[in-house]
Short mmCIF file of C-alpha atoms and ligand atoms in Angstrom, two decimals:
data_model
loop_
_atom_site.label_atom_id
_atom_site.label_comp_id
_atom_site.label_asym_id
_atom_site.label_seq_id
_atom_site.Cartn_x
_atom_site.Cartn_y
_atom_site.Cartn_z
CA UNK V 7 61.59 21.09 -101.29
CA UNK V 8 61.34 23.73 -98.90
CA UNK V 9 64.99 25.13 -97.65
CA UNK V 10 64.64 26.41 -94.18
CA UNK V 11 66.23 29.43 -92.82
CA UNK V 12 67.50 28.31 -89.58
CA UNK V 13 70.01 31.57 -88.89
CA UNK V 14 66.85 33.92 -89.20
CA UNK V 15 66.36 36.01 -85.42
CA UNK V 16 63.04 35.57 -84.59
CA UNK V 17 61.82 38.35 -81.62
CA UNK V 18 59.73 35.65 -79.38
CA UNK V 19 59.89 38.78 -76.38
CA UNK V 20 56.27 39.09 -76.94
CA UNK V 21 55.02 35.83 -76.95
CA UNK V 22 55.04 34.77 -73.30
CA UNK V 23 58.12 32.82 -73.64
CA UNK V 24 59.74 31.84 -70.17
CA UNK V 25 63.20 31.25 -71.97
CA UNK V 26 62.84 34.88 -73.55
CA UNK V 27 61.03 36.89 -70.85
CA UNK V 28 62.46 39.92 -69.01
CA UNK V 29 60.62 38.66 -66.16
CA UNK V 30 62.34 34.99 -65.88
CA UNK V 31 65.28 35.98 -67.25
CA UNK V 32 65.73 39.19 -64.41
CA UNK V 33 64.19 36.69 -61.94
CA UNK V 34 66.23 33.60 -62.56
CA UNK V 35 69.75 35.88 -63.66
CA UNK V 36 69.38 39.27 -62.29
CA UNK V 37 69.38 40.51 -65.78
CA UNK V 38 66.57 40.73 -68.54
CA UNK V 39 69.00 41.46 -70.73
CA UNK V 40 70.77 38.07 -70.71
CA UNK V 41 70.90 35.96 -73.97
CA UNK V 42 68.79 33.39 -73.28
CA UNK V 43 70.82 30.07 -73.59
CA UNK V 44 68.53 27.90 -71.11
CA UNK V 45 65.49 26.31 -71.47
CA UNK V 46 65.37 23.08 -74.27
CA UNK V 47 63.95 24.63 -76.57
CA UNK V 48 64.71 25.96 -79.99
CA UNK V 49 64.72 29.38 -81.45
CA UNK V 50 63.62 28.39 -85.09
CA UNK V 51 60.29 28.55 -86.62
CA UNK V 52 58.32 25.28 -87.07
CA UNK V 53 58.09 24.00 -90.29
CA UNK V 54 55.82 24.93 -92.36
CA UNK V 55 53.55 22.36 -92.75
CA UNK V 56 52.87 22.47 -89.16
CA UNK V 57 52.15 26.33 -89.43
CA UNK V 58 49.78 25.93 -92.51
CA UNK V 59 47.84 22.88 -90.49
CA UNK V 60 47.26 25.24 -87.12
CA UNK V 61 46.59 27.94 -89.71
CA UNK V 62 43.72 25.90 -91.29
CA UNK V 63 42.46 24.64 -87.43
CA UNK V 64 42.47 28.02 -86.18
CA UNK V 65 40.56 29.70 -89.62
CA UNK V 66 37.83 26.51 -88.48
CA UNK V 67 36.84 28.68 -85.46
CA UNK V 68 35.49 25.91 -82.86
CA UNK V 69 37.65 24.49 -80.69
CA UNK V 70 35.06 22.07 -78.42
CA UNK V 71 37.08 18.89 -76.73
CA UNK V 72 38.69 16.45 -78.86
CA UNK V 73 40.01 13.11 -78.59
CA UNK V 74 42.83 10.52 -79.69
CA UNK V 75 41.32 10.12 -83.45
CA UNK V 76 42.98 7.27 -84.89
CA UNK V 77 44.76 9.33 -87.68
CA UNK V 78 46.43 11.07 -84.12
CA UNK V 79 47.45 7.51 -82.47
CA UNK V 80 49.05 5.92 -86.28
CA UNK V 81 51.16 9.28 -86.59
CA UNK V 82 52.92 8.03 -83.50
CA UNK V 83 52.41 4.55 -84.74
CA UNK V 84 53.73 4.98 -87.99
CA UNK V 85 56.87 7.91 -86.70
CA UNK V 86 58.39 5.13 -84.57
CA UNK V 87 58.43 2.50 -87.10
CA UNK V 88 59.87 4.59 -89.67
CA UNK V 89 62.38 6.79 -87.55
CA UNK V 90 63.36 3.66 -84.59
CA UNK V 91 62.05 0.59 -86.96
CA UNK V 92 60.11 0.06 -83.72
CA UNK V 93 56.37 -2.04 -84.04
CA UNK V 94 53.90 -0.73 -81.06
CA UNK V 95 49.92 -1.28 -81.82
CA UNK V 96 47.78 2.18 -81.12
CA UNK V 97 46.00 0.49 -78.40
CA UNK V 98 49.20 0.89 -76.21
CA UNK V 99 49.58 4.85 -76.17
CA UNK V 100 48.30 7.03 -74.05
CA UNK V 101 48.11 10.49 -74.40
CA UNK V 102 49.23 13.67 -71.43
CA UNK V 103 49.81 16.51 -71.75
CA UNK V 104 53.71 16.17 -71.47
CA UNK V 105 56.07 14.07 -69.85
CA UNK V 106 56.52 15.93 -66.34
CA UNK V 107 53.16 15.36 -65.41
CA UNK V 108 53.11 11.90 -67.04
CA UNK V 109 56.16 11.10 -64.52
CA UNK V 110 54.40 12.97 -61.85
CA UNK V 111 51.22 10.34 -62.81
CA UNK V 112 53.51 6.81 -62.87
CA UNK V 113 54.73 7.56 -59.70
CA UNK V 114 51.35 8.23 -57.92
CA UNK V 115 50.39 5.18 -59.56
CA UNK V 116 52.70 2.54 -59.47
CA UNK V 117 54.62 4.32 -55.80
CA UNK V 118 53.43 4.61 -52.79
CA UNK V 119 54.72 7.02 -49.83
CA UNK V 120 58.78 5.87 -49.33
CA UNK V 121 59.64 3.87 -52.09
CA UNK V 122 62.06 5.00 -53.75
CA UNK V 123 62.98 5.82 -57.64
CA UNK V 124 66.01 5.49 -59.50
CA UNK V 125 68.27 8.43 -61.51
CA UNK V 126 71.35 8.58 -62.77
CA UNK V 127 72.77 12.48 -61.56
CA UNK V 128 73.65 14.23 -63.01
CA UNK V 129 70.29 14.35 -65.16
CA UNK V 130 67.14 16.99 -65.35
CA UNK V 131 66.31 18.12 -62.56
CA UNK V 132 62.65 17.97 -62.82
CA UNK V 133 62.90 14.09 -61.69
CA UNK V 134 63.99 14.62 -58.02
CA UNK V 135 61.63 17.09 -57.87
CA UNK V 136 58.76 14.86 -59.58
CA UNK V 137 59.79 11.58 -56.86
CA UNK V 138 60.49 13.74 -53.16
CA UNK V 139 56.92 15.53 -54.79
CA UNK V 140 55.13 12.53 -54.38
CA UNK V 141 56.45 11.50 -50.56
CA UNK V 142 58.56 8.64 -52.53
CA UNK V 143 62.80 8.52 -51.50
CA UNK V 144 65.45 9.32 -55.04
CA UNK V 145 67.48 6.15 -55.18
CA UNK V 146 70.45 7.94 -56.82
CA UNK V 147 72.99 6.02 -59.22
CA UNK V 148 75.37 8.68 -60.35
CA UNK V 149 76.55 8.66 -63.71
CA UNK V 150 80.77 7.96 -63.84
CA UNK V 151 82.91 10.36 -65.78
CA UNK V 152 85.86 8.09 -67.10
CA UNK V 153 88.00 10.23 -69.84
CA UNK V 154 85.75 12.63 -70.84
CA UNK V 155 83.26 10.23 -70.97
CA UNK V 156 79.69 9.50 -69.10
CA UNK V 157 78.98 5.75 -68.24
CA UNK V 158 76.44 3.78 -65.59
CA UNK V 159 77.65 2.16 -62.71
CA UNK V 160 76.24 -0.81 -63.28
CA UNK V 161 77.38 -2.66 -59.67
CA UNK V 162 75.96 0.41 -58.20
CA UNK V 163 72.50 0.02 -59.82
CA UNK V 164 72.78 -3.89 -59.35
CA UNK V 165 72.81 -2.78 -55.54
CA UNK V 166 70.55 0.22 -55.57
CA UNK V 167 67.73 -1.99 -57.45
CA UNK V 168 68.07 -4.91 -54.88
CA UNK V 169 66.42 -2.84 -52.01
CA UNK V 170 62.81 -4.17 -52.02
CA UNK V 171 61.91 -0.52 -52.22
CA UNK V 172 63.20 0.78 -54.93
CA UNK V 173 60.07 0.02 -57.77
CA UNK V 174 60.78 2.77 -60.59
CA UNK V 175 63.99 3.84 -62.32
CA UNK V 176 63.90 7.06 -64.58
CA UNK V 177 65.80 6.23 -67.59
CA UNK V 178 66.33 9.14 -69.83
CA UNK V 179 66.89 7.90 -73.04
CA UNK V 180 68.80 10.43 -74.38
CA UNK V 181 69.95 11.06 -71.32
CA UNK V 182 70.00 15.54 -70.39
CA UNK V 183 71.93 16.86 -70.29
CA UNK V 184 75.35 15.21 -70.61
CA UNK V 185 74.31 14.56 -73.96
CA UNK V 186 74.68 10.24 -74.12
CA UNK V 187 72.88 8.57 -76.33
CA UNK V 188 72.66 4.44 -74.50
CA UNK V 189 74.39 1.80 -76.90
CA UNK V 190 72.08 -1.40 -76.74
CA UNK V 191 74.51 -2.94 -74.62
CA UNK V 192 74.55 -0.49 -72.10
CA UNK V 193 70.23 -0.97 -71.89
CA UNK V 194 70.74 -4.50 -72.02
CA UNK V 195 72.73 -4.67 -68.35
CA UNK V 196 70.21 -2.02 -67.30
CA UNK V 197 66.99 -3.79 -68.51
CA UNK V 198 68.35 -7.35 -66.96
CA UNK V 199 69.24 -5.25 -63.41
CA UNK V 200 65.64 -3.82 -63.25
CA UNK V 201 63.53 -7.12 -64.36
CA UNK V 202 65.34 -8.86 -62.12
CA UNK V 203 64.39 -6.95 -58.82
CA UNK V 204 61.01 -6.34 -60.81
CA UNK V 205 62.09 -2.89 -60.85
CA UNK V 206 59.63 -1.08 -62.91
CA UNK V 207 62.03 0.92 -66.12
CA UNK V 208 60.24 4.46 -67.08
CA UNK V 209 62.17 5.51 -69.97
CA UNK V 210 62.01 9.57 -71.21
CA UNK V 211 62.94 9.57 -74.71
CA UNK V 212 61.40 13.03 -75.16
CA UNK V 213 64.89 13.80 -76.94
CA UNK V 214 65.49 10.90 -78.82
CA UNK V 215 65.25 11.99 -82.73
CA UNK V 216 68.26 14.39 -82.32
CA UNK V 217 71.05 12.22 -82.77
CA UNK V 218 74.17 12.34 -84.35
CA UNK V 219 75.43 9.93 -86.68
CA UNK V 220 77.02 7.31 -85.91
CA UNK V 221 74.82 7.15 -82.91
CA UNK V 222 71.82 5.49 -83.04
CA UNK V 223 68.63 5.54 -80.64
CA UNK V 224 66.77 2.17 -79.29
CA UNK V 225 63.95 2.30 -77.23
CA UNK V 226 63.89 1.05 -74.67
CA UNK V 227 61.31 -0.90 -75.23
CA UNK V 228 62.13 -3.19 -78.71
CA UNK V 229 65.09 -4.41 -76.77
CA UNK V 230 63.42 -8.08 -75.13
CA UNK V 231 59.92 -8.29 -75.04
CA UNK V 232 61.31 -8.95 -71.52
CA UNK V 233 62.02 -5.70 -71.48
CA UNK V 234 59.14 -4.61 -73.37
CA UNK V 235 56.65 -5.69 -70.39
CA UNK V 236 58.74 -3.76 -67.89
CA UNK V 237 58.35 -0.55 -69.30
CA UNK V 238 56.75 2.88 -70.00
CA UNK V 239 58.07 4.70 -72.68
CA UNK V 240 57.27 8.46 -72.70
CA UNK V 241 58.09 9.79 -76.07
CA UNK V 242 56.87 13.26 -77.79
CA UNK V 243 57.09 15.87 -80.80
CA UNK V 244 58.00 18.82 -77.95
CA UNK V 245 61.93 18.44 -78.58
CA UNK V 246 61.90 17.48 -81.90
CA UNK V 247 60.08 20.13 -83.71
CA UNK V 248 60.08 22.94 -81.31
CA UNK V 249 55.79 21.92 -80.00
CA UNK V 250 56.59 22.24 -76.28
CA UNK V 251 54.18 24.89 -75.53
CA UNK V 252 51.32 23.11 -77.03
CA UNK V 253 51.58 20.31 -74.40
CA UNK V 254 51.96 16.78 -76.16
CA UNK V 255 53.09 13.46 -75.00
CA UNK V 256 52.51 9.92 -76.28
CA UNK V 257 53.05 7.54 -73.37
CA UNK V 258 53.53 3.52 -74.74
CA UNK V 259 52.93 0.84 -72.59
CA UNK V 260 52.82 -2.01 -74.32
CA UNK V 261 51.77 -4.31 -70.64
CA UNK V 262 48.00 -4.16 -70.67
CA UNK V 263 47.41 -4.06 -67.00
CA UNK V 264 50.03 -1.31 -66.65
CA UNK V 265 48.51 0.25 -68.95
CA UNK V 266 45.11 -0.07 -67.81
CA UNK V 267 46.73 0.87 -64.14
CA UNK V 268 47.68 4.55 -65.48
CA UNK V 269 45.12 4.77 -67.78
CA UNK V 270 42.58 4.86 -64.97
CA UNK V 271 44.02 7.88 -63.33
CA UNK V 272 43.87 9.91 -66.62
CA UNK V 273 40.43 8.60 -67.47
CA UNK V 274 39.45 10.07 -63.98
CA UNK V 275 40.82 13.62 -64.48
CA UNK V 276 39.99 13.33 -67.93
CA UNK V 277 43.01 13.93 -70.20
CA UNK V 278 42.34 14.31 -73.68
CA UNK V 279 44.68 16.10 -76.46
CA UNK V 280 43.49 20.08 -77.28
CA UNK V 281 42.68 21.30 -80.67
CA UNK V 282 46.16 22.42 -81.34
CA UNK V 283 48.12 19.20 -79.77
CA UNK V 284 46.65 16.81 -82.21
CA UNK V 285 47.04 19.08 -85.28
CA UNK V 286 50.13 19.53 -84.44
CA UNK V 287 51.09 16.36 -83.57
CA UNK V 288 49.89 14.48 -87.15
CA UNK V 289 51.05 17.06 -89.10
CA UNK V 290 54.90 16.82 -87.78
CA UNK V 291 54.95 13.08 -87.83
CA UNK V 292 53.42 12.78 -91.18
CA UNK V 293 55.34 15.97 -92.79
CA UNK V 294 57.92 17.22 -90.59
CA UNK V 295 60.45 15.04 -91.82
CA UNK V 296 62.21 17.02 -94.17
CA UNK V 297 61.87 19.69 -91.40
CA UNK V 298 64.12 17.54 -89.25
CA UNK V 299 66.63 16.26 -91.36
CA UNK V 300 67.87 19.74 -92.16
CA UNK V 301 67.42 20.97 -88.14
CA UNK V 302 69.98 18.37 -87.94
CA UNK V 303 72.44 19.37 -90.12
CA UNK V 304 72.49 22.74 -88.73
CA UNK V 305 72.81 21.37 -84.61
CA UNK V 306 75.28 19.59 -86.25
CA UNK V 307 76.84 22.36 -87.45
CA UNK V 308 76.54 24.15 -83.99
CA UNK V 309 77.87 21.64 -82.12
CA UNK V 310 81.45 21.50 -84.47
CA UNK V 311 81.14 25.74 -83.84
CA UNK V 312 81.36 25.50 -80.44
CA UNK V 313 83.93 22.44 -80.25
CA UNK V 314 86.20 24.13 -82.12
CA UNK V 315 85.91 27.62 -80.71
CA UNK V 316 86.78 26.01 -77.07
CA UNK V 317 89.28 24.15 -77.83
CA UNK V 318 90.98 27.27 -79.83
CA UNK V 319 89.67 29.91 -77.61
CA UNK V 320 88.50 28.52 -73.81
CA UNK V 321 91.58 27.05 -72.53
CA UNK V 322 90.58 25.01 -69.70
CA UNK V 323 86.84 24.83 -70.54
CA UNK V 324 86.59 21.27 -72.22
CA UNK V 325 82.94 20.26 -74.29
CA UNK V 326 81.52 16.65 -73.55
CA UNK V 327 80.61 16.40 -76.97
CA UNK V 328 76.43 15.18 -76.95
CA UNK V 329 75.91 12.35 -78.92
CA UNK V 330 72.26 13.65 -78.91
CA UNK V 331 69.58 16.04 -78.20
CA UNK V 332 71.26 20.46 -78.52
CA UNK V 333 72.58 20.83 -75.44
CA UNK V 334 75.91 20.79 -74.53
CA UNK V 335 77.69 20.44 -71.54
CA UNK V 336 80.51 22.26 -70.95
CA UNK V 337 83.31 20.91 -67.93
CA UNK V 338 84.92 23.96 -66.32
CA UNK V 339 86.13 21.89 -63.08
CA UNK V 340 89.97 22.99 -64.75
CA UNK V 341 89.91 26.80 -64.14
CA UNK V 342 89.19 26.32 -60.06
CA UNK V 343 85.84 27.95 -59.32
CA UNK V 344 83.50 27.08 -57.07
CA UNK V 345 80.17 27.12 -58.42
CA UNK V 346 78.74 30.71 -57.08
CA UNK V 347 81.80 31.53 -58.66
CA UNK V 348 80.88 29.98 -62.46
CA UNK V 349 77.22 31.58 -61.53
CA UNK V 350 77.94 34.80 -61.13
CA UNK V 351 80.95 35.37 -63.99
CA UNK V 352 77.91 33.93 -66.31
CA UNK V 353 74.77 36.34 -65.11
CA UNK V 354 76.81 39.50 -64.34
CA UNK V 355 80.01 39.52 -67.03
CA UNK V 356 79.52 37.54 -69.89
CA UNK V 357 75.32 38.32 -69.15
CA UNK V 358 74.92 34.75 -70.25
CA UNK V 359 71.74 32.42 -69.71
CA UNK V 360 73.08 29.35 -69.11
CA UNK V 361 72.10 26.76 -66.97
CA UNK V 362 74.06 26.19 -64.08
CA UNK V 363 75.82 22.40 -63.42
CA UNK V 364 74.96 21.82 -59.74
CA UNK V 365 70.97 21.81 -60.82
CA UNK V 366 71.28 18.83 -62.32
CA UNK V 367 72.49 16.96 -59.14
CA UNK V 368 75.73 14.84 -58.03
CA UNK V 369 78.23 15.41 -60.73
CA UNK V 370 76.84 18.45 -62.17
CA UNK V 371 79.29 21.02 -59.83
CA UNK V 372 81.73 23.32 -62.24
CA UNK V 373 79.71 22.12 -65.97
CA UNK V 374 77.42 24.61 -67.08
CA UNK V 375 74.54 23.39 -70.01
CA UNK V 376 73.98 25.19 -72.69
CA UNK V 377 71.51 25.43 -75.56
CA UNK V 378 72.83 25.61 -78.77
CA UNK V 379 68.99 25.61 -80.66
CA UNK V 380 69.17 29.08 -81.94
CA UNK V 381 70.46 30.72 -85.13
CA UNK V 382 74.46 30.94 -85.18
CA UNK V 383 74.85 34.24 -84.66
CA UNK V 384 73.20 34.31 -81.29
CA UNK V 385 75.81 31.37 -80.33
CA UNK V 386 78.09 33.44 -81.83
CA UNK V 387 78.01 36.44 -79.63
CA UNK V 388 77.32 34.18 -76.52
CA UNK V 389 80.56 31.72 -76.89
CA UNK V 390 82.76 35.52 -77.12
CA UNK V 391 81.08 36.97 -74.14
CA UNK V 392 82.34 33.79 -72.47
CA UNK V 393 85.44 33.51 -73.67
CA UNK V 394 85.92 37.36 -73.10
CA UNK V 395 84.95 37.05 -69.09
CA UNK V 396 86.99 34.35 -68.70
CA UNK V 397 90.01 36.43 -70.26
CA UNK V 398 89.25 38.80 -67.85
CA UNK V 399 89.53 36.71 -64.54
CA UNK V 400 92.91 35.22 -65.97
CA UNK V 401 93.92 39.19 -66.46
CA UNK V 402 93.35 40.12 -63.23
CA UNK V 403 94.76 36.64 -61.68
CA UNK V 404 91.70 35.17 -61.17
C1 LIG E 513 64.32 14.33 -70.62
C2 LIG E 513 63.27 16.19 -70.10
N1 LIG E 513 62.33 14.70 -69.76
C3 LIG E 513 61.05 15.83 -69.91
C4 LIG E 513 60.60 17.29 -70.82
C5 LIG E 513 59.30 18.42 -70.62
O1 LIG E 513 58.64 17.61 -71.00
P1 LIG E 513 57.43 18.36 -71.33
O2 LIG E 513 57.68 19.77 -71.58
O3 LIG E 513 56.51 17.25 -72.03
O4 LIG E 513 56.87 18.22 -69.82
C6 LIG E 513 62.07 17.42 -71.03
C7 LIG E 513 62.78 19.20 -71.09
O5 LIG E 513 63.47 19.88 -71.36
C8 LIG E 513 63.40 16.71 -71.13
O6 LIG E 513 64.44 16.98 -70.77
#
């Protein structure tokens, strides 16, 4: 067994990392030295088998056009069987170089300008841009924040879905940024409403391998035959294995006619996995589980640390404890700061780069999202900076 060291601090500055680049930190947070706890990638080295396989591929020295080999497709089939008990077929899988491109292609393919797409804010903010950039309208069904827990508003969902212009629903499962892992009952109700109203469910399951027990991820297409035929399931090894820069995603569409429609678009644009993407996915899915189990344990300990730190040292701040993902949603509403004041405090005083809650849409105001997939010393330093800034503000009576 390899014992991975997630405490290791690795300098990412010279690797064109958006999260760490001085340029992006300066532009977005006004300080190139802010501690980067924003954008969703991890500061951990990937699993050793992936590094070795990529090195070997690089040594081969020829990087011509690639394709979705059987081995590539089988790695996805076996992964979903092993992790989620979900049986899928190789033929159902389309390749796109990321889920954002996939969602764009999906809206282009299945909607026409003026159509509506359902989202549930606060949610991963590119969803909104994808919809409006394609000439469609956002049909927002904000989540309900009930006693510290987020829930879906099913009666409102039903009302929105009944509009004949509503064609798609972007389901974020697990939900970024609030960290919910939706239960079978919740998915069942959502699926029924969409089915009854001819709304196609696009389930973005990019975070689905990062789940904290006793929660359990349920692939939307696994719930029933009818849901399977009324859904597009977007999956990827990128969050799970820290491979976002290799641009890999696997779009699972059991319904043949829907698949043919999307495939037509992808074939015209001519998209296939790159040489490194193929090797990375195959190795991650076939040999990455040992690393993943250790990663989840490390993340869980980071989460416990945040929980304890906030309870003991940040009065007025609350953690909405995520059931999955490495993103924690911090509630500052009790402190009565405006969003600008909160932003200024994080940027100018704490000198930490977090994602402002309001960018995730209605309901995100007064929250901040922190990415805790980093070595523990960096996490502690960030929390201490926030604590100190809060104490300074309290001491000057703000
Ligand atoms: C819910 C969700 N979907 C999609 C993405 C991005 O996917 P990709 O990098 O494959 O385009 C992210 C990244 O944070 C995400 O959180």
